GROMACS .gro file of C-alpha atoms in nm:
model
  286
    1MET     CA    1   5.760   2.564  -4.579
    2SER     CA    2   5.832   2.291  -4.856
    3LEU     CA    3   5.874   2.385  -5.224
    4ARG     CA    4   5.524   2.195  -5.302
    5TYR     CA    5   5.362   2.412  -5.078
    6VAL     CA    6   5.541   2.726  -5.209
    7PHE     CA    7   5.406   2.605  -5.555
    8PHE     CA    8   5.046   2.568  -5.442
    9TYR     CA    9   5.006   2.884  -5.262
   10THR     CA   10   5.150   3.078  -5.532
   11SER     CA   11   4.950   2.935  -5.781
   12PHE     CA   12   4.639   2.916  -5.567
   13PHE     CA   13   4.653   3.305  -5.491
   14LEU     CA   14   4.708   3.386  -5.843
   15LEU     CA   15   4.418   3.194  -5.941
   16ILE     CA   16   4.172   3.324  -5.688
   17PHE     CA   17   4.260   3.695  -5.670
   18PHE     CA   18   4.438   3.768  -5.994
   19GLY     CA   19   4.304   3.508  -6.241
   20GLY     CA   20   4.601   3.324  -6.295
   21CYS     CA   21   4.576   2.941  -6.330
   22LEU     CA   22   4.524   2.437  -6.213
   23GLY     CA   23   3.969   0.355  -6.428
   24LYS     CA   24   4.050   0.314  -6.779
   25LYS     CA   25   4.195   0.564  -7.005
   26ASN     CA   26   3.933   0.718  -7.246
   27THR     CA   27   3.981   0.652  -7.620
   28VAL     CA   28   3.843   0.995  -7.682
   29VAL     CA   29   3.985   1.298  -7.556
   30LEU     CA   30   3.698   1.543  -7.482
   31PRO     CA   31   3.836   1.877  -7.344
   32SER     CA   32   3.616   2.138  -7.173
   33SER     CA   33   3.549   2.471  -7.318
   34GLU     CA   34   3.497   2.602  -6.951
   35TYR     CA   35   3.821   2.497  -6.789
   36ASP     CA   36   4.149   2.395  -6.869
   37LEU     CA   37   4.119   2.049  -6.703
   38ALA     CA   38   4.479   1.952  -6.805
   39ASN     CA   39   4.638   2.212  -6.568
   40PRO     CA   40   4.476   2.216  -6.222
   41ALA     CA   41   4.640   2.380  -5.917
   42LYS     CA   42   4.698   2.121  -5.651
   43LEU     CA   43   4.681   2.122  -5.276
   44ILE     CA   44   4.799   1.842  -5.087
   45LEU     CA   45   4.571   1.714  -4.778
   46GLN     CA   46   4.654   1.564  -4.443
   47ASP     CA   47   4.650   1.188  -4.400
   48ALA     CA   48   4.303   1.200  -4.236
   49LEU     CA   49   4.174   1.290  -4.552
   50ALA     CA   50   4.322   1.024  -4.762
   51GLU     CA   51   3.965   0.877  -4.860
   52ILE     CA   52   3.796   1.211  -4.895
   53SER     CA   53   3.474   1.158  -5.066
   54GLY     CA   54   3.261   1.471  -5.051
   55ILE     CA   55   3.320   1.842  -5.031
   56SER     CA   56   3.121   2.168  -5.016
   57PHE     CA   57   3.252   2.522  -5.045
   58TYR     CA   58   3.232   2.771  -4.775
   59PRO     CA   59   3.232   3.126  -4.935
   60LYS     CA   60   3.210   3.313  -4.614
   61ASP     CA   61   3.599   3.245  -4.504
   62SER     CA   62   3.681   3.055  -4.858
   63SER     CA   63   3.710   2.727  -4.688
   64VAL     CA   64   3.607   2.386  -4.784
   65PHE     CA   65   3.398   2.135  -4.569
   66ALA     CA   66   3.481   1.770  -4.637
   67ILE     CA   67   3.413   1.420  -4.524
   68SER     CA   68   3.614   1.109  -4.567
   69ASP     CA   69   3.473   0.752  -4.599
   70GLU     CA   70   3.390   0.567  -4.302
   71SER     CA   71   3.547   0.831  -4.049
   72GLY     CA   72   3.235   0.978  -3.897
   73PHE     CA   73   3.409   1.335  -3.904
   74LEU     CA   74   3.325   1.658  -4.069
   75TYR     CA   75   3.634   1.850  -4.187
   76LYS     CA   76   3.693   2.206  -4.265
   77ILE     CA   77   3.989   2.287  -4.484
   78HIS     CA   78   4.095   2.660  -4.464
   79LEU     CA   79   4.244   2.732  -4.801
   80THR     CA   80   4.379   3.073  -4.731
   81ASN     CA   81   4.563   2.963  -4.421
   82ARG     CA   82   4.814   2.693  -4.494
   83ALA     CA   83   4.522   2.440  -4.554
   84ARG     CA   84   4.472   2.441  -4.186
   85THR     CA   85   4.213   2.174  -4.112
   86GLU     CA   86   3.943   2.153  -3.824
   87GLN     CA   87   3.741   1.841  -3.742
   88TRP     CA   88   3.452   1.735  -3.555
   89ASN     CA   89   3.324   1.383  -3.474
   90PHE     CA   90   2.954   1.366  -3.568
   91ASP     CA   91   2.874   0.991  -3.560
   92LYS     CA   92   3.018   0.641  -3.578
   93LYS     CA   93   3.204   0.494  -3.884
   94ARG     CA   94   2.962   0.453  -4.176
   95ASP     CA   95   2.988   0.471  -4.576
   96TYR     CA   96   2.984   0.842  -4.615
   97GLU     CA   97   2.991   0.986  -4.971
   98ASP     CA   98   2.904   1.348  -5.003
   99VAL     CA   99   2.823   1.660  -4.810
  100VAL     CA  100   2.603   1.967  -4.863
  101GLN     CA  101   2.627   2.275  -4.650
  102LEU     CA  102   2.317   2.470  -4.649
  103GLY     CA  103   2.231   2.760  -4.411
  104SER     CA  104   2.373   2.643  -4.082
  105SER     CA  105   2.286   2.274  -4.161
  106PHE     CA  106   2.503   1.993  -4.300
  107TYR     CA  107   2.352   1.718  -4.492
  108ILE     CA  108   2.585   1.403  -4.535
  109LEU     CA  109   2.490   1.125  -4.785
  110GLU     CA  110   2.556   0.761  -4.708
  111SER     CA  111   2.620   0.522  -4.988
  112ASN     CA  112   2.271   0.361  -4.919
  113GLY     CA  113   2.082   0.672  -4.971
  114ASN     CA  114   2.015   0.772  -4.606
  115ILE     CA  115   2.110   1.136  -4.521
  116GLU     CA  116   2.227   1.266  -4.182
  117THR     CA  117   2.158   1.619  -4.083
  118LEU     CA  118   2.411   1.792  -3.863
  119ASN     CA  119   2.378   2.147  -3.682
  120PHE     CA  120   2.587   2.287  -3.434
  121SER     CA  121   2.484   2.429  -3.109
  122ASN     CA  122   2.506   2.805  -3.061
  123ALA     CA  123   2.847   2.755  -2.888
  124GLY     CA  124   2.991   2.559  -3.179
  125ASP     CA  125   3.102   2.273  -2.980
  126THR     CA  126   2.811   2.029  -2.999
  127ILE     CA  127   2.661   1.862  -3.284
  128TYR     CA  128   2.292   1.755  -3.313
  129ASN     CA  129   2.217   1.505  -3.568
  130ARG     CA  130   1.903   1.348  -3.747
  131ARG     CA  131   1.929   1.037  -3.964
  132THR     CA  132   1.672   0.983  -4.236
  133VAL     CA  133   1.650   0.645  -4.399
  134PHE     CA  134   1.621   0.632  -4.770
  135PRO     CA  135   1.284   0.455  -4.875
  136GLY     CA  136   1.351   0.078  -4.936
  137ASP     CA  137   1.686   0.085  -4.769
  138ASN     CA  138   1.622  -0.273  -4.644
  139GLU     CA  139   1.468  -0.401  -4.940
  140LYS     CA  140   1.645  -0.298  -5.238
  141LYS     CA  141   2.017  -0.253  -5.349
  142ASN     CA  142   2.092   0.088  -5.412
  143GLU     CA  143   2.410   0.282  -5.397
  144PHE     CA  144   2.468   0.654  -5.404
  145GLU     CA  145   2.764   0.895  -5.387
  146SER     CA  146   2.647   1.219  -5.537
  147LEU     CA  147   2.432   1.512  -5.350
  148TYR     CA  148   2.379   1.856  -5.448
  149TYR     CA  149   2.141   2.146  -5.367
  150ASP     CA  150   1.903   2.281  -5.655
  151ASP     CA  151   1.727   2.616  -5.588
  152GLN     CA  152   1.469   2.527  -5.857
  153TYR     CA  153   1.354   2.215  -5.664
  154LYS     CA  154   1.407   2.396  -5.321
  155GLY     CA  155   1.586   2.078  -5.183
  156LEU     CA  156   1.864   1.817  -5.241
  157VAL     CA  157   1.903   1.600  -5.529
  158MET     CA  158   2.086   1.254  -5.521
  159ILE     CA  159   2.187   1.068  -5.847
  160CYS     CA  160   2.206   0.681  -5.829
  161LYS     CA  161   2.563   0.539  -5.874
  162ASP     CA  162   2.393   0.190  -5.890
  163CYS     CA  163   2.033   0.166  -5.823
  164GLU     CA  164   1.813  -0.170  -5.859
  165ASP     CA  165   1.530  -0.017  -6.041
  166ASP     CA  166   1.778   0.130  -6.297
  167ASN     CA  167   1.932  -0.048  -6.629
  168ARG     CA  168   2.214   0.010  -6.875
  169LYS     CA  169   1.979   0.285  -7.064
  170PHE     CA  170   1.928   0.530  -6.778
  171THR     CA  171   2.037   0.654  -6.429
  172SER     CA  172   1.770   0.799  -6.181
  173ALA     CA  173   1.788   1.092  -5.958
  174TYR     CA  174   1.574   1.127  -5.639
  175TYR     CA  175   1.475   1.431  -5.434
  176TYR     CA  176   1.523   1.505  -5.062
  177ASP     CA  177   1.313   1.789  -4.896
  178PRO     CA  178   1.506   1.928  -4.599
  179VAL     CA  179   1.209   2.104  -4.451
  180LYS     CA  180   0.966   1.824  -4.455
  181ASP     CA  181   1.247   1.549  -4.402
  182GLN     CA  182   1.137   1.338  -4.677
  183PHE     CA  183   1.249   1.171  -5.013
  184SER     CA  184   1.057   1.156  -5.341
  185GLY     CA  185   1.138   1.040  -5.689
  186PRO     CA  186   1.278   0.958  -5.923
  187ILE     CA  187   1.252   1.338  -6.033
  188PHE     CA  188   1.440   1.270  -6.360
  189LYS     CA  189   1.647   1.013  -6.541
  190ILE     CA  190   1.970   1.053  -6.710
  191ASP     CA  191   1.938   0.884  -7.075
  192LEU     CA  192   2.304   0.725  -7.103
  193ASP     CA  193   2.315   0.701  -7.482
  194PRO     CA  194   2.411   1.044  -7.520
  195ILE     CA  195   2.708   1.009  -7.309
  196ALA     CA  196   2.809   0.671  -7.493
  197GLN     CA  197   2.782   0.871  -7.794
  198HIS     CA  198   3.008   1.166  -7.696
  199LEU     CA  199   3.262   0.883  -7.589
  200GLY     CA  200   3.232   0.713  -7.902
  201ILE     CA  201   3.138   0.377  -7.752
  202SER     CA  202   2.808   0.170  -7.786
  203GLU     CA  203   2.694   0.186  -7.429
  204ILE     CA  204   2.804   0.297  -7.086
  205LYS     CA  205   2.741   0.188  -6.720
  206PHE     CA  206   2.749   0.544  -6.572
  207ARG     CA  207   2.856   0.539  -6.213
  208PRO     CA  208   2.832   0.920  -6.058
  209SER     CA  209   3.074   0.984  -5.779
  210ALA     CA  210   2.989   1.356  -5.691
  211ALA     CA  211   2.772   1.644  -5.844
  212ALA     CA  212   2.727   2.022  -5.814
  213ILE     CA  213   2.575   2.327  -5.994
  214ASN     CA  214   2.798   2.553  -6.181
  215PRO     CA  215   2.705   2.899  -6.068
  216LEU     CA  216   2.808   3.068  -6.421
  217THR     CA  217   2.625   2.813  -6.636
  218LYS     CA  218   2.350   2.686  -6.386
  219ASP     CA  219   2.419   2.337  -6.536
  220VAL     CA  220   2.466   2.033  -6.305
  221TRP     CA  221   2.836   1.887  -6.342
  222VAL     CA  222   2.838   1.526  -6.262
  223LEU     CA  223   3.169   1.356  -6.183
  224SER     CA  224   3.238   0.994  -6.225
  225SER     CA  225   3.546   0.854  -6.089
  226THR     CA  226   3.493   0.501  -6.238
  227ASN     CA  227   3.425   0.621  -6.595
  228GLN     CA  228   3.688   0.939  -6.552
  229ILE     CA  229   3.458   1.183  -6.695
  230ILE     CA  230   3.238   1.480  -6.632
  231VAL     CA  231   2.907   1.470  -6.760
  232VAL     CA  232   2.708   1.828  -6.790
  233LEU     CA  233   2.339   1.819  -6.753
  234ASP     CA  234   2.048   2.069  -6.747
  235ARG     CA  235   1.845   2.065  -6.419
  236LYS     CA  236   1.613   1.808  -6.587
  237GLY     CA  237   1.887   1.565  -6.639
  238VAL     CA  238   1.949   1.615  -7.029
  239VAL     CA  239   2.287   1.562  -7.127
  240LYS     CA  240   2.442   1.867  -7.278
  241ASP     CA  241   2.815   1.763  -7.286
  242VAL     CA  242   3.075   1.512  -7.154
  243TYR     CA  243   3.454   1.593  -7.059
  244THR     CA  244   3.705   1.329  -7.031
  245LEU     CA  245   3.971   1.329  -6.724
  246ASN     CA  246   4.326   1.249  -6.745
  247PRO     CA  247   4.415   0.997  -6.481
  248THR     CA  248   4.756   1.157  -6.428
  249HIS     CA  249   4.584   1.440  -6.249
  250TYR     CA  250   4.263   1.291  -6.161
  251ASN     CA  251   4.367   0.958  -5.987
  252GLN     CA  252   4.048   0.892  -5.814
  253PRO     CA  253   3.826   1.206  -5.815
  254GLU     CA  254   3.533   1.176  -5.567
  255GLY     CA  255   3.413   1.524  -5.487
  256ILE     CA  256   3.330   1.846  -5.672
  257ALA     CA  257   3.208   2.181  -5.576
  258PHE     CA  258   3.229   2.539  -5.716
  259THR     CA  259   3.302   2.881  -5.572
  260PRO     CA  260   3.058   3.160  -5.640
  261SER     CA  261   3.293   3.306  -5.900
  262GLY     CA  262   3.290   2.976  -6.086
  263HIS     CA  263   3.619   2.825  -5.981
  264LEU     CA  264   3.600   2.449  -5.995
  265ILE     CA  265   3.734   2.241  -5.714
  266ILE     CA  266   3.764   1.869  -5.731
  267ALA     CA  267   3.858   1.638  -5.440
  268ASN     CA  268   4.108   1.339  -5.541
  269GLU     CA  269   4.159   1.068  -5.300
  270ALA     CA  270   4.498   0.926  -5.241
  271GLY     CA  271   4.590   0.650  -5.484
  272ASP     CA  272   4.855   0.501  -5.705
  273ASN     CA  273   4.970   0.831  -5.864
  274TYR     CA  274   4.953   1.030  -5.535
  275ASN     CA  275   5.038   0.911  -5.186
  276SER     CA  276   4.813   1.191  -5.049
  277ALA     CA  277   4.462   1.315  -5.110
  278THR     CA  278   4.446   1.645  -5.307
  279LEU     CA  279   4.214   1.933  -5.396
  280LEU     CA  280   4.233   2.025  -5.765
  281ILE     CA  281   4.146   2.377  -5.837
  282LEU     CA  282   4.056   2.544  -6.178
  283LYS     CA  283   3.974   2.882  -6.272
  284PRO     CA  284   3.711   2.946  -6.535
  285LYS     CA  285   3.839   3.021  -6.882
  286LYS     CA  286   3.586   3.327  -6.932
   0.00000   0.00000   0.00000
């Protein structure tokens, strides 16, 4: 085993089981009070995940389900088994951006807002999928990269990265009902002025790339790779806090998830600082 893997597994097991620790440069450094974002533990991923674009933590066996942009494969990364990775082909290549595992189903978001639902057969070797088209897919230019489950809405929330009906003042969020298999919304709009004020700038073009609910605070954590920030929202989309990310560690962060105990996991695409994609893992401070 190479030294880099020895370093990761030592750090990771201390982190999980014993509480040990892991665009443009922002002009204002806004650290998090919940996590030490400057010191993540790092797991290097295989080449197939170089363009990892979405993750979902699976507590049953401490693994992470993931998708990679335009690959049409669902991946399972076993964190406690030397990062052994399984994969299943579910469709042809599309622009896949995020994944949510809910019960026995997987919901995969395409950049145009379409959602593909995956279910395995009882034998576990056959995938049944359903593709639901976002309203106005052929009429409007919409781009999405973030999808998360909200138990208050009893469904999935998707936040615009760049939607035609939005402007420089707000970013919209839509709702998908997995039972009725239908979209609605916007269910809330994120006021961008508080984000700009936190950063000390006059305005911002906010471009969310992933989102998840922190189980400790019940807030929504929205990751923006382009802006290199994390924005913390309440469930109605009101901005509560903004944290800046150091590009040395967060070269191209595209996925976010939490463990039930509140450990933060961020997926980083391969880029200029790293030749390989990574998972960055951080334990809560409190």
